[in-house]
Structures are given as structure tokens and as C-alpha cells.
CSV table of C-alpha atoms in Angstrom, one decimal:
chain,number,residue,atom,x,y,z
W,195,MET,CA,-0.8,-4.4,-8.5
W,196,LEU,CA,-2.6,-1.1,-8.8
W,197,SER,CA,0.5,0.8,-7.6
W,198,THR,CA,2.3,-0.3,-10.8
W,199,SER,CA,0.5,2.5,-12.5
W,200,LEU,CA,3.0,4.8,-10.8
W,201,ALA,CA,5.5,3.5,-13.4
W,202,SER,CA,3.9,5.9,-15.8
W,203,GLN,CA,5.4,8.7,-13.8
W,204,VAL,CA,9.0,7.5,-13.9
W,205,PRO,CA,11.3,6.8,-16.9
W,206,LEU,CA,10.8,3.0,-16.7
W,207,PRO,CA,12.1,1.0,-19.6
W,208,GLY,CA,9.2,-0.9,-21.4
W,209,ARG,CA,5.5,-0.1,-21.6
W,210,GLU,CA,3.1,0.1,-18.7
W,211,LEU,CA,-0.7,0.0,-19.1
W,212,THR,CA,-1.5,3.5,-17.6
W,213,ALA,CA,1.4,5.1,-19.5
W,214,LEU,CA,0.2,3.5,-22.7
W,215,VAL,CA,-3.4,4.6,-22.5
W,216,ALA,CA,-2.3,8.1,-21.4
W,217,LYS,CA,-0.2,8.2,-24.6
W,218,ILE,CA,-3.0,6.9,-26.8
W,219,ALA,CA,-5.4,9.5,-25.3
W,220,ASN,CA,-2.8,12.2,-26.0
W,221,ASP,CA,-2.1,11.1,-29.5
W,222,SER,CA,-5.6,10.2,-30.8
W,223,ALA,CA,-9.3,10.8,-30.2
W,224,ALA,CA,-9.7,7.2,-28.8
W,225,GLY,CA,-9.3,8.4,-25.2
W,226,ILE,CA,-12.4,7.1,-23.5
W,227,SER,CA,-12.3,3.7,-25.2
W,228,ALA,CA,-8.6,3.2,-24.4
W,229,PHE,CA,-9.2,4.1,-20.8
W,230,ALA,CA,-12.2,1.7,-20.6
W,231,VAL,CA,-10.2,-1.2,-22.0
W,232,ALA,CA,-7.4,-0.4,-19.5
W,233,ALA,CA,-9.8,-0.3,-16.6
W,234,ALA,CA,-11.2,-3.7,-17.7
W,235,MET,CA,-7.7,-5.1,-17.9
W,236,TYR,CA,-6.9,-3.9,-14.4
W,237,LEU,CA,-10.2,-5.3,-13.1
W,238,VAL,CA,-9.7,-8.7,-14.7
W,239,SER,CA,-6.1,-8.8,-13.3
W,240,GLY,CA,-7.3,-7.8,-9.9
W,241,LEU,CA,-10.0,-10.5,-9.9
W,242,LEU,CA,-7.5,-13.1,-11.0
W,243,ILE,CA,-5.1,-12.2,-8.2
W,244,ALA,CA,-8.0,-12.2,-5.7
W,245,TRP,CA,-9.1,-15.7,-6.9
W,246,ALA,CA,-5.5,-17.0,-6.6
W,247,GLY,CA,-5.3,-15.5,-3.1
W,248,ALA,CA,-8.6,-17.1,-2.1
W,249,THR,CA,-7.4,-20.5,-3.4
W,250,LEU,CA,-4.1,-20.2,-1.5
W,251,GLU,CA,-5.9,-19.1,1.6
W,252,LYS,CA,-8.2,-22.1,1.5
W,253,LYS,CA,-5.1,-24.4,1.3
W,254,VAL,CA,-3.0,-22.8,4.1
W,255,ARG,CA,-5.7,-21.5,6.5
W,256,ILE,CA,-5.3,-22.7,10.1
W,257,LEU,CA,-8.3,-24.7,11.2
W,258,ARG,CA,-9.1,-24.3,14.9
O,1472,MET,CA,3.0,-35.0,21.3
O,1473,SER,CA,2.6,-31.8,19.2
O,1474,ARG,CA,2.3,-28.5,21.0
O,1475,ALA,CA,-1.0,-26.7,21.2
O,1476,LEU,CA,-1.6,-24.0,18.5
O,1477,GLU,CA,-1.9,-21.3,21.2
O,1478,ASP,CA,1.6,-22.3,22.6
O,1479,ILE,CA,3.2,-22.1,19.2
O,1480,LEU,CA,1.6,-18.8,18.3
O,1481,PHE,CA,1.6,-17.0,21.7
O,1482,GLY,CA,3.9,-18.9,24.0
O,1483,ASP,CA,7.4,-17.6,25.1
O,1484,LEU,CA,10.3,-18.4,22.8
O,1485,ASN,CA,12.7,-21.0,23.9
O,1486,PRO,CA,16.4,-20.1,24.4
O,1487,LYS,CA,17.4,-21.3,20.9
O,1488,ALA,CA,14.6,-19.4,19.2
O,1489,GLN,CA,15.5,-16.3,21.2
O,1490,ALA,CA,19.2,-16.6,20.1
O,1491,ILE,CA,18.1,-16.9,16.4
O,1492,THR,CA,15.7,-13.9,16.7
O,1493,ARG,CA,18.5,-11.8,18.2
O,1494,ALA,CA,21.0,-12.8,15.6
O,1495,VAL,CA,18.6,-12.1,12.7
O,1496,SER,CA,17.7,-8.7,14.3
O,1497,VAL,CA,21.3,-7.7,14.6
O,1498,THR,CA,22.1,-8.8,11.1
O,1499,VAL,CA,19.1,-6.9,9.6
O,1500,ALA,CA,20.0,-3.8,11.7
O,1501,ALA,CA,23.6,-3.9,10.5
O,1502,THR,CA,22.5,-4.4,6.9
O,1503,LEU,CA,20.1,-1.4,7.1
O,1504,LEU,CA,22.9,0.8,8.7
O,1505,VAL,CA,25.3,-0.1,5.8
O,1506,LEU,CA,22.5,0.6,3.3
O,1507,VAL,CA,21.8,4.0,4.8
O,1508,ALA,CA,25.5,4.8,5.1
O,1509,GLY,CA,25.9,3.9,1.4
O,1510,ILE,CA,22.9,6.1,0.4
O,1511,VAL,CA,24.3,9.1,2.4
O,1512,TYR,CA,27.8,8.5,0.8
O,1513,ARG,CA,26.3,8.5,-2.7
O,1514,PHE,CA,24.4,11.7,-1.9
O,1515,HIS,CA,27.6,13.3,-0.6
O,1516,ALA,CA,29.5,12.2,-3.7
O,1517,ALA,CA,26.8,13.7,-5.9
O,1518,GLY,CA,27.1,17.0,-4.0
O,1519,GLN,CA,23.6,16.9,-2.7
O,1520,LEU,CA,24.7,17.5,0.9
O,1521,ASP,CA,26.6,20.7,0.0
O,1522,VAL,CA,25.7,23.6,2.3
O,1523,ARG,CA,24.8,25.8,-0.7
O,1524,LEU,CA,21.9,23.5,-1.6
O,1525,TRP,CA,20.4,23.9,1.9
O,1526,GLY,CA,20.7,27.6,1.9
O,1527,LEU,CA,17.2,28.1,0.5
O,1528,PHE,CA,15.7,26.8,3.8
O,1529,ALA,CA,17.0,30.0,5.4
O,1530,TRP,CA,14.6,32.1,3.4
O,1531,LYS,CA,11.1,32.8,4.6
O,1532,THR,CA,9.8,32.7,1.0
O,1533,THR,CA,10.8,29.0,0.7
O,1534,TRP,CA,8.8,28.0,3.8
O,1535,ALA,CA,5.9,30.2,2.6
O,1536,PHE,CA,5.9,28.4,-0.7
O,1537,LEU,CA,6.0,25.0,0.9
O,1538,ALA,CA,3.2,26.1,3.4
O,1539,LYS,CA,1.1,27.1,0.4
O,1540,GLY,CA,1.6,23.7,-1.0
O,1541,LEU,CA,0.8,22.0,2.3
O,1542,ILE,CA,-2.5,23.9,2.5
O,1543,GLY,CA,-3.2,22.8,-1.0
O,1544,THR,CA,-2.5,19.2,0.0
O,1545,LEU,CA,-4.7,19.5,3.1
O,1546,ALA,CA,-7.6,21.1,1.2
O,1547,SER,CA,-7.6,18.4,-1.4
O,1548,ALA,CA,-7.2,15.6,1.2
O,1549,ALA,CA,-10.0,16.9,3.4
O,1550,ALA,CA,-12.4,17.2,0.5
O,1551,ALA,CA,-11.4,13.7,-0.8
O,1552,ALA,CA,-11.9,12.3,2.7
O,1553,VAL,CA,-15.4,13.8,3.0
O,1554,ILE,CA,-16.3,12.4,-0.4
O,1555,ALA,CA,-14.9,9.0,0.6
O,1556,LEU,CA,-16.7,8.9,4.0
O,1557,VAL,CA,-20.1,10.0,2.6
O,1558,LEU,CA,-20.0,8.0,-0.6
O,1559,GLY,CA,-18.6,5.0,1.2
O,1560,LEU,CA,-21.7,5.1,3.5
O,1561,VAL,CA,-24.0,5.3,0.5
O,1562,LEU,CA,-22.2,2.4,-1.2
O,1563,LEU,CA,-22.4,0.4,2.0
O,1564,VAL,CA,-26.2,1.0,2.3
O,1565,GLY,CA,-26.6,0.0,-1.3
O,1566,ARG,CA,-24.5,-3.1,-0.9
O,1567,ARG,CA,-26.5,-4.2,2.1
O,1568,SER,CA,-29.8,-3.5,0.5
O,1569,ARG,CA,-32.3,-6.3,0.1
O,1570,LEU,CA,-33.2,-5.1,-3.4
O,1571,ARG,CA,-31.0,-6.6,-6.1
O,1572,ILE,CA,-31.6,-3.6,-8.3
O,1573,VAL,CA,-29.8,-1.5,-5.7
O,1574,ARG,CA,-27.3,-4.1,-4.4
O,1575,TRP,CA,-25.8,-5.2,-7.7
O,1576,PRO,CA,-25.0,-1.7,-9.0
O,1577,ALA,CA,-23.5,-0.8,-5.6
O,1578,ILE,CA,-21.3,-4.0,-5.8
O,1579,ALA,CA,-20.3,-3.2,-9.4
O,1580,VAL,CA,-19.3,0.4,-8.4
O,1581,ILE,CA,-17.3,-0.7,-5.4
O,1582,GLU,CA,-15.4,-3.4,-7.4
O,1583,PHE,CA,-14.8,-1.0,-10.3
O,1584,LEU,CA,-13.4,1.7,-8.1
O,1585,ARG,CA,-11.3,-0.7,-6.0
O,1586,GLY,CA,-9.9,-2.4,-9.1
O,1587,VAL,CA,-8.8,0.6,-11.1
O,1588,PRO,CA,-5.7,2.7,-10.1
O,1589,THR,CA,-6.4,6.2,-8.8
O,1590,LEU,CA,-3.9,7.5,-11.4
O,1591,LEU,CA,-6.0,6.1,-14.2
O,1592,LEU,CA,-9.1,7.9,-12.9
O,1593,ILE,CA,-7.0,11.1,-12.7
O,1594,TYR,CA,-6.0,10.7,-16.3
O,1595,VAL,CA,-9.6,10.2,-17.2
O,1596,CYS,CA,-10.5,13.5,-15.5
O,1597,PHE,CA,-7.5,15.2,-17.0
O,1598,LEU,CA,-7.5,13.9,-20.6
O,1599,VAL,CA,-10.9,12.4,-21.4
O,1600,LEU,CA,-13.5,14.6,-19.6
O,1601,PRO,CA,-12.3,17.9,-21.2
O,1602,SER,CA,-12.7,16.3,-24.7
O,1603,ALA,CA,-16.3,15.4,-23.7
O,1604,GLY,CA,-17.0,19.0,-22.8
O,1605,ILE,CA,-16.7,18.5,-19.0
O,1606,LYS,CA,-14.0,20.9,-17.6
O,1607,LEU,CA,-13.0,20.5,-14.1
O,1608,SER,CA,-10.5,22.7,-12.2
O,1609,ALA,CA,-7.1,21.2,-11.3
O,1610,TYR,CA,-8.4,20.9,-7.7
O,1611,TRP,CA,-11.3,18.6,-8.7
O,1612,MET,CA,-9.3,16.7,-11.2
O,1613,LEU,CA,-7.2,15.5,-8.3
O,1614,THR,CA,-9.8,15.5,-5.4
O,1615,LEU,CA,-12.6,13.7,-7.2
O,1616,PRO,CA,-10.6,10.6,-8.4
O,1617,VAL,CA,-8.9,10.3,-5.0
O,1618,GLY,CA,-12.2,10.6,-3.2
O,1619,LEU,CA,-13.9,8.1,-5.5
O,1620,SER,CA,-11.1,5.5,-5.2
O,1621,THR,CA,-11.1,5.8,-1.4
O,1622,ALA,CA,-14.9,5.7,-1.2
O,1623,ALA,CA,-14.9,2.1,-2.5
O,1624,VAL,CA,-12.3,1.0,0.1
O,1625,VAL,CA,-14.1,2.9,2.9
O,1626,ALA,CA,-17.4,1.2,1.9
O,1627,GLU,CA,-15.7,-2.2,2.4
O,1628,MET,CA,-14.2,-1.1,5.7
O,1629,TYR,CA,-17.7,0.0,6.9
O,1630,ARG,CA,-19.0,-3.4,5.9
O,1631,ALA,CA,-16.3,-5.2,7.8
O,1632,GLY,CA,-17.2,-3.1,10.9
O,1633,VAL,CA,-20.9,-3.7,10.5
O,1634,LEU,CA,-20.3,-7.5,10.2
O,1635,ALA,CA,-18.1,-7.3,13.3
O,1636,VAL,CA,-21.0,-6.0,15.5
O,1637,PRO,CA,-22.4,-8.9,17.4
O,1638,ARG,CA,-25.8,-10.2,16.1
O,1639,GLY,CA,-27.3,-9.8,19.5
O,1640,GLN,CA,-27.1,-6.0,19.3
O,1641,THR,CA,-29.4,-6.0,16.2
O,1642,ASP,CA,-31.7,-8.6,17.8
O,1643,ALA,CA,-32.0,-6.6,21.0
O,1644,ALA,CA,-32.7,-3.3,19.1
O,1645,ARG,CA,-35.3,-5.0,16.9
O,1646,ALA,CA,-36.9,-6.5,20.1
O,1647,LEU,CA,-37.3,-2.9,21.4
O,1648,GLY,CA,-39.3,-2.1,18.3
O,1649,LEU,CA,-36.8,-0.2,16.2
O,1650,ASN,CA,-37.1,-0.6,12.4
O,1651,ARG,CA,-34.1,-1.8,10.2
O,1652,ALA,CA,-33.0,1.7,9.3
O,1653,ARG,CA,-33.0,2.9,12.9
O,1654,VAL,CA,-31.2,-0.2,14.1
O,1655,PHE,CA,-28.5,0.5,11.5
O,1656,ALA,CA,-28.3,4.2,12.2
O,1657,HIS,CA,-28.5,4.2,16.0
O,1658,VAL,CA,-27.1,0.8,17.1
O,1659,VAL,CA,-25.0,-1.0,14.5
O,1660,PHE,CA,-23.2,1.8,12.6
O,1661,PRO,CA,-21.9,3.7,15.6
O,1662,GLN,CA,-20.5,0.5,17.0
O,1663,ALA,CA,-19.1,-0.5,13.6
O,1664,LEU,CA,-17.3,2.9,13.4
O,1665,ARG,CA,-15.4,2.2,16.7
O,1666,TYR,CA,-14.2,-1.1,15.3
O,1667,ILE,CA,-12.8,0.4,12.2
O,1668,VAL,CA,-11.2,3.7,13.4
O,1669,PRO,CA,-7.6,2.4,13.0
O,1670,ALA,CA,-8.3,1.1,9.5
O,1671,LEU,CA,-10.1,4.4,8.5
O,1672,VAL,CA,-7.2,6.5,9.8
O,1673,ALA,CA,-4.8,4.4,7.8
O,1674,GLN,CA,-7.0,5.1,4.8
O,1675,LEU,CA,-7.0,8.8,5.5
O,1676,VAL,CA,-3.2,8.8,5.6
O,1677,ILE,CA,-3.3,7.1,2.2
O,1678,VAL,CA,-5.6,9.9,1.0
O,1679,VAL,CA,-3.0,12.5,2.0
O,1680,LYS,CA,-0.3,10.5,0.2
O,1681,ASP,CA,-2.5,10.1,-2.9
O,1682,THR,CA,-2.7,13.9,-3.2
O,1683,THR,CA,0.9,13.8,-4.4
O,1684,PHE,CA,-0.7,12.9,-7.8
O,1685,GLY,CA,-1.5,16.6,-7.9
O,1686,TYR,CA,1.6,17.3,-10.0
O,1687,VAL,CA,0.1,15.3,-12.8
O,1688,VAL,CA,-2.7,17.9,-13.2
O,1689,THR,CA,-0.4,20.8,-12.0
O,1690,TYR,CA,-2.5,21.4,-8.9
O,1691,GLY,CA,-0.5,23.4,-6.4
O,1692,GLU,CA,0.1,20.9,-3.6
O,1693,LEU,CA,3.1,20.1,-1.6
O,1694,MET,CA,4.8,17.8,-4.1
O,1695,GLN,CA,4.1,20.1,-7.0
O,1696,ASN,CA,5.6,23.0,-5.1
O,1697,ALA,CA,8.6,20.9,-4.1
O,1698,LYS,CA,9.2,20.1,-7.8
O,1699,VAL,CA,9.1,23.8,-8.6
O,1700,LEU,CA,11.7,24.4,-5.9
O,1701,ILE,CA,13.9,21.6,-7.2
O,1702,ALA,CA,13.6,22.9,-10.8
O,1703,ASN,CA,14.7,26.4,-9.6
O,1704,TYR,CA,17.5,25.6,-7.1
O,1705,ARG,CA,18.5,22.0,-8.2
O,1706,SER,CA,18.5,20.9,-4.5
O,1707,LEU,CA,16.9,17.6,-5.0
O,1708,VAL,CA,17.7,15.8,-1.8
O,1709,PRO,CA,17.2,18.7,0.7
O,1710,VAL,CA,13.8,19.6,-0.7
O,1711,TYR,CA,12.6,16.0,-0.9
O,1712,LEU,CA,13.8,15.4,2.7
O,1713,ALA,CA,12.0,18.6,3.9
O,1714,VAL,CA,8.8,17.5,2.1
O,1715,ALA,CA,9.1,14.0,3.5
O,1716,VAL,CA,9.3,15.4,7.0
O,1717,LEU,CA,6.2,17.6,6.4
O,1718,TYR,CA,4.2,14.6,5.1
O,1719,CYS,CA,5.3,12.5,8.1
O,1720,SER,CA,4.3,15.3,10.5
O,1721,VAL,CA,0.8,15.6,8.9
O,1722,ASN,CA,0.2,11.8,8.9
O,1723,TYR,CA,1.5,11.5,12.5
O,1724,ALA,CA,-0.9,14.2,13.6
O,1725,ILE,CA,-3.8,12.3,11.9
O,1726,SER,CA,-2.8,9.1,13.6
O,1727,SER,CA,-2.5,10.9,17.0
O,1728,ALA,CA,-5.9,12.4,16.6
O,1729,SER,CA,-7.3,9.0,15.8
O,1730,ARG,CA,-6.1,7.4,19.0
O,1731,ARG,CA,-8.4,9.7,20.9
O,1732,LEU,CA,-11.3,8.7,18.7
O,1733,GLY,CA,-10.5,5.0,19.1
O,1734,ARG,CA,-10.6,5.0,22.9
O,1735,PRO,CA,-13.4,3.2,24.6
O,1736,MET,CA,-16.4,5.4,25.6
O,1737,HIS,CA,-16.6,4.1,29.1
């Protein structure tokens, strides 16, 4: 999921979070707050994915 | 009667399963070959395999320029690795502390650095810090975020290694009269390091690859220098192939060196 930030380095159609905040930081003075919001979004997405993974792992784990 | 789990996971394949495995392997290999042939054909059609585009590799200056970039890559990766290994240890000690006031901030820092892309941290150093009056050189704008991101991952690797050390080792050391700090420093951590050498090396390889973000901050590393060559000579595929070979060589050397470290002491 974190590797999707690389999309900001290629001409990918559509918006990507890192590319968007980099643009906001370039265009306005709201740099740090934009980056803080983006970091929070990445963290929440990561935690959600981790939670989904843990739930799946509980269901499919091999009991020995 | 159902087969035992060990038989299913580790037993020899029966003839039918062997035939299926062989057929799938051949199909996948053939598909990959066709794919590679297609890519080579497209490159040829686009003129990227023309001899004139490879001519620049006959010049010493090209290799000197790439070597300069490689040194930049290694310098940044080495410093990032040192930051990661040292800060990772600090975060591990914080995370394993009995004091909540130490443990919770350490966990927060680890989770933050693990959960945020390295590229975002580089942008913070590149775009935000200068506006706050903190001016870093291009070298540190690359090395610091890569080192910080890796430190969080390394801290978790250290923790996995520490947890893998048998409990009896700690008990025996405590029975000899060593305090907690000495048990950790002299008994548990050295053994934990042996367990995690392969994972640590894999992470160091990732550090080397992460330095390719250097072109974002215009730091003179291998990828940045490759881009300069491409811009000047329009030889996209030859330069990227040469750079890929250089990256593979460096990472192979790191892996080879690690095999020596990972060998048992006795």
C-alpha cells in the first residue's frame, strides 16, 4: 500500500495522495498540515489493512 | 482417513501432482519467454537496441559518471543503514521498557514511521522543512527519511529476534546474577541478531533501492546520474539496463557478505 506513493513519480491518470499533498505544498503555504493529514490517512489505511489481515489470519490459520 | 498435516506439507508429491507441477512450470516458463521476447521486440522496434545508443558505454567518462553516482548511492545507503540500526535499537529498548511513558511513545514512533511512505517523508524534508527555516542538504533530505523509515522496520525485526531467543537463556543469565540490562546486552541481543541476519540484510537491500528516491531531491546518486545520461544521449534502455546490473551487483555483494555473518559460530 505504501508503495503506491511511487505513483506520484509517474504520469498516472487520476490523483494519488502523495502527489496531491506535494502539489498542495508547492501551491500554498499549507504544507505541513497537508502532509500531516496525508500521513494520518496512510496510517489509518495501514491499520485497517492490518486489522483485515489479522481477521483473515484468525480464520485460516492452521491449528496444530 | 485424512493424511497427517506433515505428510501434506512436507511429503513427496504423488505422480499426478508431479505431472501437474511439471506442466504448470513449463507453461509459466514458456509464457515468460514469450513475454521477454515481446519486450525485446518492442525495444528493437523503438530503436532502443541500435548500436549507436550503446556507444556511450565505450567512453571512460560515462563509467566515471556512473561510478560517481554509485558512490553517492553507497554513501547515502551506508548512512541510512547506520541511522536505522542505531535508532532501531533505541526504539526496541523503548518498546520493551517497563515504563509506559517510554513504551507508548516508542510504539507511536514505530507505527508512524512504518505506516507512512518514505517518499512522503522525503517530501516533508524537501518542501516543508525549508519553509520552517530548517535547511538540509540534498544528501540529508534523502538519507534521513530513508534511515527513519527503515529504523522502524528494523526495530520490529530486532523485537522478533529478541522474542525468538529461548526464555531459558534469560533465566539462566539472571540466575548467574546479571541485571536486566546486562542480560539484554550480553545474552539476548547477540543471539537475537543471529536469528534476524537474513531479514536485516533484506532490509539493507531495500535501503539501497530506496536511495533511488534521490532524484526527487536532485541528489547525485546512481539513478539521478542515469537520468542525466538518458536526457543527454536519449539511450533509455541501455542506460537503465546498465544501472540495473549495477544495483543487482551491489545487492548481491551485500547478500553474499551476509551469508558469512549468518553462519553458526561453532
